[in-house]
PDB file of C-alpha atoms in Angstrom:
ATOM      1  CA  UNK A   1       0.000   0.000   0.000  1.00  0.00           C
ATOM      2  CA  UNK A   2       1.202   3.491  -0.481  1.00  0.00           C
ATOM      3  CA  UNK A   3       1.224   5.959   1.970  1.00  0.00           C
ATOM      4  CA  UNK A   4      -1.228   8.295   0.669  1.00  0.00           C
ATOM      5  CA  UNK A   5      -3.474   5.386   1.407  1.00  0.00           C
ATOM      6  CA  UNK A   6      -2.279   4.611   5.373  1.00  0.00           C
ATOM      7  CA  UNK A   7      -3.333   8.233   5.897  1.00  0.00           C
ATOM      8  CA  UNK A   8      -6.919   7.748   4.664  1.00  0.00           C
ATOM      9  CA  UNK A   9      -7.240   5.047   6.666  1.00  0.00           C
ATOM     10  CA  UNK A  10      -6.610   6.781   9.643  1.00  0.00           C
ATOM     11  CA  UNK A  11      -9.696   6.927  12.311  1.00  0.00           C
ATOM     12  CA  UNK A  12      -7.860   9.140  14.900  1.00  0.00           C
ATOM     13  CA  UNK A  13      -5.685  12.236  14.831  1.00  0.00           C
ATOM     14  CA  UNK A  14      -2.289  11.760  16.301  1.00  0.00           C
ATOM     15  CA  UNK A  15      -2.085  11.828  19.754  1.00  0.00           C
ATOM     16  CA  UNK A  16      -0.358  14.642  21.689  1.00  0.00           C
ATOM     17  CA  UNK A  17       3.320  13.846  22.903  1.00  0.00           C
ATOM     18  CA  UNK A  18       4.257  16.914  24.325  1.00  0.00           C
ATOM     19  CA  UNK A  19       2.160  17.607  27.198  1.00  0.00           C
ATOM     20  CA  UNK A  20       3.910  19.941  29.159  1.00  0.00           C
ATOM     21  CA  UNK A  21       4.295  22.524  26.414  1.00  0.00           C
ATOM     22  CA  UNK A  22       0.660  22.774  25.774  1.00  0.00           C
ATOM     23  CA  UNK A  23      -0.309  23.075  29.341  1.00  0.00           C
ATOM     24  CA  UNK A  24       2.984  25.339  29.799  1.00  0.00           C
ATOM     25  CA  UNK A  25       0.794  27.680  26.899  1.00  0.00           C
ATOM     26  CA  UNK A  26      -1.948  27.665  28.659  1.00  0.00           C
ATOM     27  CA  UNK A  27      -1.019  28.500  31.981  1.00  0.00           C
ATOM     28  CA  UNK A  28       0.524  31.256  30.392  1.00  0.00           C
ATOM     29  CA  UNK A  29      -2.595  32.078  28.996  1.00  0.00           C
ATOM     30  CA  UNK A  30      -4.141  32.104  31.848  1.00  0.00           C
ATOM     31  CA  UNK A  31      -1.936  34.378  33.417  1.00  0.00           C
ATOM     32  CA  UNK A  32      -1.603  36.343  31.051  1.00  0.00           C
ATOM     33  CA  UNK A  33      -5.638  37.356  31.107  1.00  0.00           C
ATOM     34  CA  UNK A  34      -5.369  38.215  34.590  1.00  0.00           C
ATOM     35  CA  UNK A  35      -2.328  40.327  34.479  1.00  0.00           C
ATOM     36  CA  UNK A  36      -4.132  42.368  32.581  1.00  0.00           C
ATOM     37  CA  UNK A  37      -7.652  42.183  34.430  1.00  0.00           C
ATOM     38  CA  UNK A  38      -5.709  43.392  37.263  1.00  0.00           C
ATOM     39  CA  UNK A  39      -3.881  46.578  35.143  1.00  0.00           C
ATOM     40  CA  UNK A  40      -7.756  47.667  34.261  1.00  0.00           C
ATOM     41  CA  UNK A  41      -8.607  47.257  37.704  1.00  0.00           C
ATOM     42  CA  UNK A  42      -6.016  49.413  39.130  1.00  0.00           C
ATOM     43  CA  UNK A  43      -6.488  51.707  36.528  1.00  0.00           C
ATOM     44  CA  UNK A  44      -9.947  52.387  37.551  1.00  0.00           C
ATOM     45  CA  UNK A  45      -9.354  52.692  41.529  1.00  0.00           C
ATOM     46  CA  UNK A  46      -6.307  55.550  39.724  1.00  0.00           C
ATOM     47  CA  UNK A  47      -8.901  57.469  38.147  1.00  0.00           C
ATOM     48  CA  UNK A  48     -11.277  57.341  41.359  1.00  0.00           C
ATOM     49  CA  UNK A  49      -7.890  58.488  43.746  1.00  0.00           C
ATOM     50  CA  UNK A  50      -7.244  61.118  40.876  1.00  0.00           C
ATOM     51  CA  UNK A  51     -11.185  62.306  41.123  1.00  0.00           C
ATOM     52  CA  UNK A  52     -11.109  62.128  44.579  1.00  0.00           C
ATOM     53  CA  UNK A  53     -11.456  65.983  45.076  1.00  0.00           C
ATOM     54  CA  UNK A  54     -14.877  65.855  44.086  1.00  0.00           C
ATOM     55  CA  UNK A  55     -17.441  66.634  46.819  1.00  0.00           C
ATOM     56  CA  UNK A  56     -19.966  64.187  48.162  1.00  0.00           C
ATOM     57  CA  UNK A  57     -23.550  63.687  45.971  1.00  0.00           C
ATOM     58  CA  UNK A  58     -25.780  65.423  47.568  1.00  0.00           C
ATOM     59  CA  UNK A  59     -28.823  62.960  49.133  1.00  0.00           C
ATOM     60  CA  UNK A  60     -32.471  64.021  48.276  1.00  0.00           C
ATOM     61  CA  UNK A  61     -34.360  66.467  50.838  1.00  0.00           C
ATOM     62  CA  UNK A  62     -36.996  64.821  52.977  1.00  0.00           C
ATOM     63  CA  UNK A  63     -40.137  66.543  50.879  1.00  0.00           C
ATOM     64  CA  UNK A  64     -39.403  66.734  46.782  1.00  0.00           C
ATOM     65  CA  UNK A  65     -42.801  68.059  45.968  1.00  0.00           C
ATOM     66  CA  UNK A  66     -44.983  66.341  43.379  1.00  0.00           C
ATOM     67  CA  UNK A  67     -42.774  64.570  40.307  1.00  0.00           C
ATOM     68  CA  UNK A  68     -43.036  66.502  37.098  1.00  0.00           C
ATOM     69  CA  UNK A  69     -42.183  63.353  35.204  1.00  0.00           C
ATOM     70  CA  UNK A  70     -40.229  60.284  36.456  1.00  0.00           C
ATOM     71  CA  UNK A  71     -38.539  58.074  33.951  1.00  0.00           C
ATOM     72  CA  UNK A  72     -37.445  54.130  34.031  1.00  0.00           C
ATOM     73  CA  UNK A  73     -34.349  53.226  32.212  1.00  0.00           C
ATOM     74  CA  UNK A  74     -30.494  53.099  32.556  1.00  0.00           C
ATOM     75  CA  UNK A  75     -27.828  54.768  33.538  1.00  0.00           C
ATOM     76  CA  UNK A  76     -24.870  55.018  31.428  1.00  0.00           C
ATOM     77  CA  UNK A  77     -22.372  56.927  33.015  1.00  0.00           C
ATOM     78  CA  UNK A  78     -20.704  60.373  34.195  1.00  0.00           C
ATOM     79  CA  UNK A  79     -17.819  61.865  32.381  1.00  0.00           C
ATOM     80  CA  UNK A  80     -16.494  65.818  32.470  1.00  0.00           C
ATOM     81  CA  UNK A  81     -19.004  68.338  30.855  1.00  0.00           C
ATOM     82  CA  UNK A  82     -17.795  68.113  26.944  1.00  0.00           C
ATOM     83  CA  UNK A  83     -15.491  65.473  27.108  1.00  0.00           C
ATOM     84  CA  UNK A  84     -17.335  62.469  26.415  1.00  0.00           C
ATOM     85  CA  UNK A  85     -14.690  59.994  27.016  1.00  0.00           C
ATOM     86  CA  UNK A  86     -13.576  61.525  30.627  1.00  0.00           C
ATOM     87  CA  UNK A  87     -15.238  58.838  32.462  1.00  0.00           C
ATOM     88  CA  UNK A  88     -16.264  59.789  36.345  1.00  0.00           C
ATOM     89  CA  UNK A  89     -15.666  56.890  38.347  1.00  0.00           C
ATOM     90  CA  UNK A  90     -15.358  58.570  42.108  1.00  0.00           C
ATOM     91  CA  UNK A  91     -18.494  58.047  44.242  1.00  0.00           C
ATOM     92  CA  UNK A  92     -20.076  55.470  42.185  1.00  0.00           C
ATOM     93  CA  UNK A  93     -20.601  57.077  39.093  1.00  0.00           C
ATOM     94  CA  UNK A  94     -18.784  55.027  36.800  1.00  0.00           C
ATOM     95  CA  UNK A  95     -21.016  52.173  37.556  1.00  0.00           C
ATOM     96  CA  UNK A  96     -23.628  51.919  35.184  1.00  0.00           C
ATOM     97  CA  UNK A  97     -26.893  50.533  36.427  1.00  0.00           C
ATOM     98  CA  UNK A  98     -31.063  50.795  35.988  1.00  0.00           C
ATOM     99  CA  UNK A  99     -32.011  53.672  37.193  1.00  0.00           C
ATOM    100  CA  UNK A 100     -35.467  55.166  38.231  1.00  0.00           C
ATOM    101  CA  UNK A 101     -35.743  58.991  37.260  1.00  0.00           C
ATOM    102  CA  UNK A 102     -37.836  61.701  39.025  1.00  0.00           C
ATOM    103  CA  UNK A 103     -38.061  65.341  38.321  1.00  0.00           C
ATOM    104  CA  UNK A 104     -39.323  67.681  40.937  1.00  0.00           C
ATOM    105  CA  UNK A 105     -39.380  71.278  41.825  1.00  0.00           C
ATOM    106  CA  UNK A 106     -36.314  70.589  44.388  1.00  0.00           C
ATOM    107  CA  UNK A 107     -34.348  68.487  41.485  1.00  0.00           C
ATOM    108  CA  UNK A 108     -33.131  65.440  39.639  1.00  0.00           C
ATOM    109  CA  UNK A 109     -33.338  62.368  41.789  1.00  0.00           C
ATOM    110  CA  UNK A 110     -31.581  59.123  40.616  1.00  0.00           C
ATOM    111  CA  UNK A 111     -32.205  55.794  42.143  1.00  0.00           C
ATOM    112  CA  UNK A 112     -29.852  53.642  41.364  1.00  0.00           C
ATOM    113  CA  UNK A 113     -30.309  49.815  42.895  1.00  0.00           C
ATOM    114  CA  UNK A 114     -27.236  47.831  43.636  1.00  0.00           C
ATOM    115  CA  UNK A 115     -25.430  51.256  43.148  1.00  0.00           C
ATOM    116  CA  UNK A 116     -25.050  54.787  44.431  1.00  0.00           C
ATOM    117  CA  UNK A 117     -28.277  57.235  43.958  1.00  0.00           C
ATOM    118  CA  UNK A 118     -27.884  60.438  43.847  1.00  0.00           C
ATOM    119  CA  UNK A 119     -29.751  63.881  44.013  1.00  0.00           C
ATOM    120  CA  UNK A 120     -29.309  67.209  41.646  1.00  0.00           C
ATOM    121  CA  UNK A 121     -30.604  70.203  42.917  1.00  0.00           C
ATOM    122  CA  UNK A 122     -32.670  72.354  40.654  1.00  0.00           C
ATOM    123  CA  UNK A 123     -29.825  75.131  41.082  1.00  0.00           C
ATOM    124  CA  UNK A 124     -26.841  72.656  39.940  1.00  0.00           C
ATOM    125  CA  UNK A 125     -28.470  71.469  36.706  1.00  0.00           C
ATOM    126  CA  UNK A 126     -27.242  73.413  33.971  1.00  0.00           C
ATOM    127  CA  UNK A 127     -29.471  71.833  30.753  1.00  0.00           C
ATOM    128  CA  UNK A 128     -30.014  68.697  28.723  1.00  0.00           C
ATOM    129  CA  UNK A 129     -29.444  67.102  25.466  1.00  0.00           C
ATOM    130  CA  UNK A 130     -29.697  64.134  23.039  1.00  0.00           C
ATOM    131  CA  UNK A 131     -26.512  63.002  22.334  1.00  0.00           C
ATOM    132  CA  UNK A 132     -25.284  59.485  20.702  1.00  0.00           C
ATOM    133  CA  UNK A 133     -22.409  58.345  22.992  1.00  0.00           C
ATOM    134  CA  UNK A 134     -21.115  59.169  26.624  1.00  0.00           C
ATOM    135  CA  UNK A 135     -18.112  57.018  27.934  1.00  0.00           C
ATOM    136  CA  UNK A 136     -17.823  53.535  26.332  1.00  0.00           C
ATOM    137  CA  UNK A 137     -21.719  53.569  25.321  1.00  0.00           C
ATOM    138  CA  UNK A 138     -22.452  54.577  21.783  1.00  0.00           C
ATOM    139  CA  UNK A 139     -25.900  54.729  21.013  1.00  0.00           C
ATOM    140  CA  UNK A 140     -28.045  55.787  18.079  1.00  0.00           C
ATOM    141  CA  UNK A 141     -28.589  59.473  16.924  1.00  0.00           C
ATOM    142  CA  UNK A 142     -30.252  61.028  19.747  1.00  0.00           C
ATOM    143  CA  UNK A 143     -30.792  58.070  21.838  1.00  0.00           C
ATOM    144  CA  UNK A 144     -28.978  59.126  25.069  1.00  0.00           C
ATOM    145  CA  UNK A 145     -30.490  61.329  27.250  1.00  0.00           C
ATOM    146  CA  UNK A 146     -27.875  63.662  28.596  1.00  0.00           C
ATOM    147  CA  UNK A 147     -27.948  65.883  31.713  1.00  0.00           C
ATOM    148  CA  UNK A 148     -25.259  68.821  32.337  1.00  0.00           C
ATOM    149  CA  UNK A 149     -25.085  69.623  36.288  1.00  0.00           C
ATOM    150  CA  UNK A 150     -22.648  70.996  38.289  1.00  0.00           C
ATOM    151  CA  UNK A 151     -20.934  69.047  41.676  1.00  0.00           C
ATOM    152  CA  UNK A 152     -19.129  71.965  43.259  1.00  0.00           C
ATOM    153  CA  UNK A 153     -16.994  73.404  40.570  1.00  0.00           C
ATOM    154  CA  UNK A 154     -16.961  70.900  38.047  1.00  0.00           C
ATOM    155  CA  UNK A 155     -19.379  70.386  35.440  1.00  0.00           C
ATOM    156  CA  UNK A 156     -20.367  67.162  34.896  1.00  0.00           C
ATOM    157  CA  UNK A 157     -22.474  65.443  31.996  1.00  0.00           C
ATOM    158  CA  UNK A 158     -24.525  62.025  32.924  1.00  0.00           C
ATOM    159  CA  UNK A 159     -26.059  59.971  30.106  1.00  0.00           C
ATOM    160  CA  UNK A 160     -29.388  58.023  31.172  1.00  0.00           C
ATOM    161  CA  UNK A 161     -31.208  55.698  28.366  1.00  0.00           C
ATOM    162  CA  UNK A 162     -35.004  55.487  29.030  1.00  0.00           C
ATOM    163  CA  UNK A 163     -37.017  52.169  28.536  1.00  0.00           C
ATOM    164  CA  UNK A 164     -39.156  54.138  26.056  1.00  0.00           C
ATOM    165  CA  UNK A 165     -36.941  56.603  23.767  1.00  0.00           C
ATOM    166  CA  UNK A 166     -39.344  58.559  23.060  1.00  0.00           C
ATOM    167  CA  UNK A 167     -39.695  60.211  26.398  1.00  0.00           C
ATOM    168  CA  UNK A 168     -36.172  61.968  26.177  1.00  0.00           C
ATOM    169  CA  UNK A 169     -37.376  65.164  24.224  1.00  0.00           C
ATOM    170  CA  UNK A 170     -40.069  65.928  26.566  1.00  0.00           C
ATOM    171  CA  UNK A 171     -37.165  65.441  29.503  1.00  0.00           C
ATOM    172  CA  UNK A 172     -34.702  68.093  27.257  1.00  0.00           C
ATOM    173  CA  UNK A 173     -37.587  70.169  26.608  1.00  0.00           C
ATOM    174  CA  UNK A 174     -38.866  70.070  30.702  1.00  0.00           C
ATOM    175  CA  UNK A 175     -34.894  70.330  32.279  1.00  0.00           C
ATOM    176  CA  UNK A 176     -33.844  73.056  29.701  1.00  0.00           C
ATOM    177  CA  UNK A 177     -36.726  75.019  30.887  1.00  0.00           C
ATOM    178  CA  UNK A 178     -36.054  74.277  34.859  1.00  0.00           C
ATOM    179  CA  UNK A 179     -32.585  75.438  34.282  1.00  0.00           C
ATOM    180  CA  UNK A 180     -33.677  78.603  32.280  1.00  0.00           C
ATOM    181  CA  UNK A 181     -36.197  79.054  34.799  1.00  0.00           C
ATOM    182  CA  UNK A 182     -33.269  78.770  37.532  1.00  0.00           C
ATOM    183  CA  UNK A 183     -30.971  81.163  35.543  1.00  0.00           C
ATOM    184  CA  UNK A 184     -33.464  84.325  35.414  1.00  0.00           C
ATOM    185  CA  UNK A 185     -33.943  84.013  39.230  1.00  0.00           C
ATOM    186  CA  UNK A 186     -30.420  84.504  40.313  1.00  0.00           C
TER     187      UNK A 186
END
C-alpha cells in the first residue's frame, strides 16, 4: 500500500506527545488574562484616587414636591461636561446601572439599585441634550439622554437611556426650561 493510502485510513488524529508545552501555553494564557484584568482594575481605583477631590452627591431632601415626570431606564455613566470619554468613576458614578428617574421642583433624583443614587438640585443642573455616545456607550442618533449639572466646581455630563426613547425630548424640553427658569432668578 502506499502511503497516501495509510493516511486515509486513519480513524484518529495523532495523539499529543508533548504535554507539558501545551499546558505550559496555557497556563501562560491564563496568566496572562489576569495580568491584565488586574492593570484595568487598578487603573480604575487611579482614576477614582485622581477624582477624589470631588465633593460628596448630595442625598435628596426629605419633601421633593410632586414629580413633574419620572422616567425608568439606565444609567450610562458620568464623564467631564464636553469630554465624552472623561469617564467619572469617584463616588459610584462610573457604575452603570437601571435607574429610576424623578423630576421635581427641588431636582433630579436618581435611584440607582445595587449602586449609588444620587440627588441634583434644581440650582446645579445646567441643561439637557440628546446626544449618541457618553463614555464607552455609543448609542443611536439622539438616543442618550444627557444631563449637564454641576458638583461643586466641576461640570459634569450624565447619560441616562429610558425604557421608552421617546420620552427623552419631553425630559430636554422640561430640564432646559427648569434650568432657564433657575438662571433668570439669580
Amino acid at each position: 500500500m502506499t502511503p497516501v493510502i495509510l493516511l486515509a485510513e486513519a480513524k484518529k488524529s495523532a495523539e499529543v506527545t508533548d504535554w507539558g508545552a501545551r499546558i505550559g501555553w496555557l497556563v501562560g494564557l491564563a496568566l496572562f488574562i489576569a495580568l491584565v484584568y488586574w492593570l484595568m482594575r487598578e487603573g480604575w481605583k487611579w482614576r477614582g484616587t485622581l477624582q477624589s477631590d470631588l465633593p460628596e452627591l448630595p442625598s435628596a431632601p426629605e419633601e421633593t414636591g410632586p414629580a413633574r415626570l419620572s422616567m425608568s431606564g439606565r444609567y450610562h455613566g458620568s464623564t467631564t461636561a464636553g469630554q465624552w470619554l472623561d469617564r467619572i468613576v469617584a463616588h459610584g458614578l462610573g457604575t452603570r446601572s437601571r435607574a429610576e428617574l424623578t423630576l421635581t421642583d427641588a431636582g433630579l433624583e436618581v435611584e440607582r439599585p445595587g449602586a449609588t443614587d444620587f440627588f441634583v438640585p434644581t440650582a446645579a443642573l445646567r441643561g439637557a441634550r440628546l446626544d449618541k455616545g457618553i463614555a464607552g456607550k455609543v448609542l443611536t442618533e439622539g438616543g442618550l439622554l444627557v444631563v449637564t449639572w454641576a458638583l461643586g466646581d466641576k461640570l459634569i455630563d450624565s447619560g441616562f437611556r429610558s425604557d421608552h426613547a421617546a420620552e427623552h425630548t419631553e425630559w430636554v424640553d422640561t430640564l432646559n426650561q427648569m434650568t432657564n427658569d433657575t438662571e433668570g432668578a439669580r
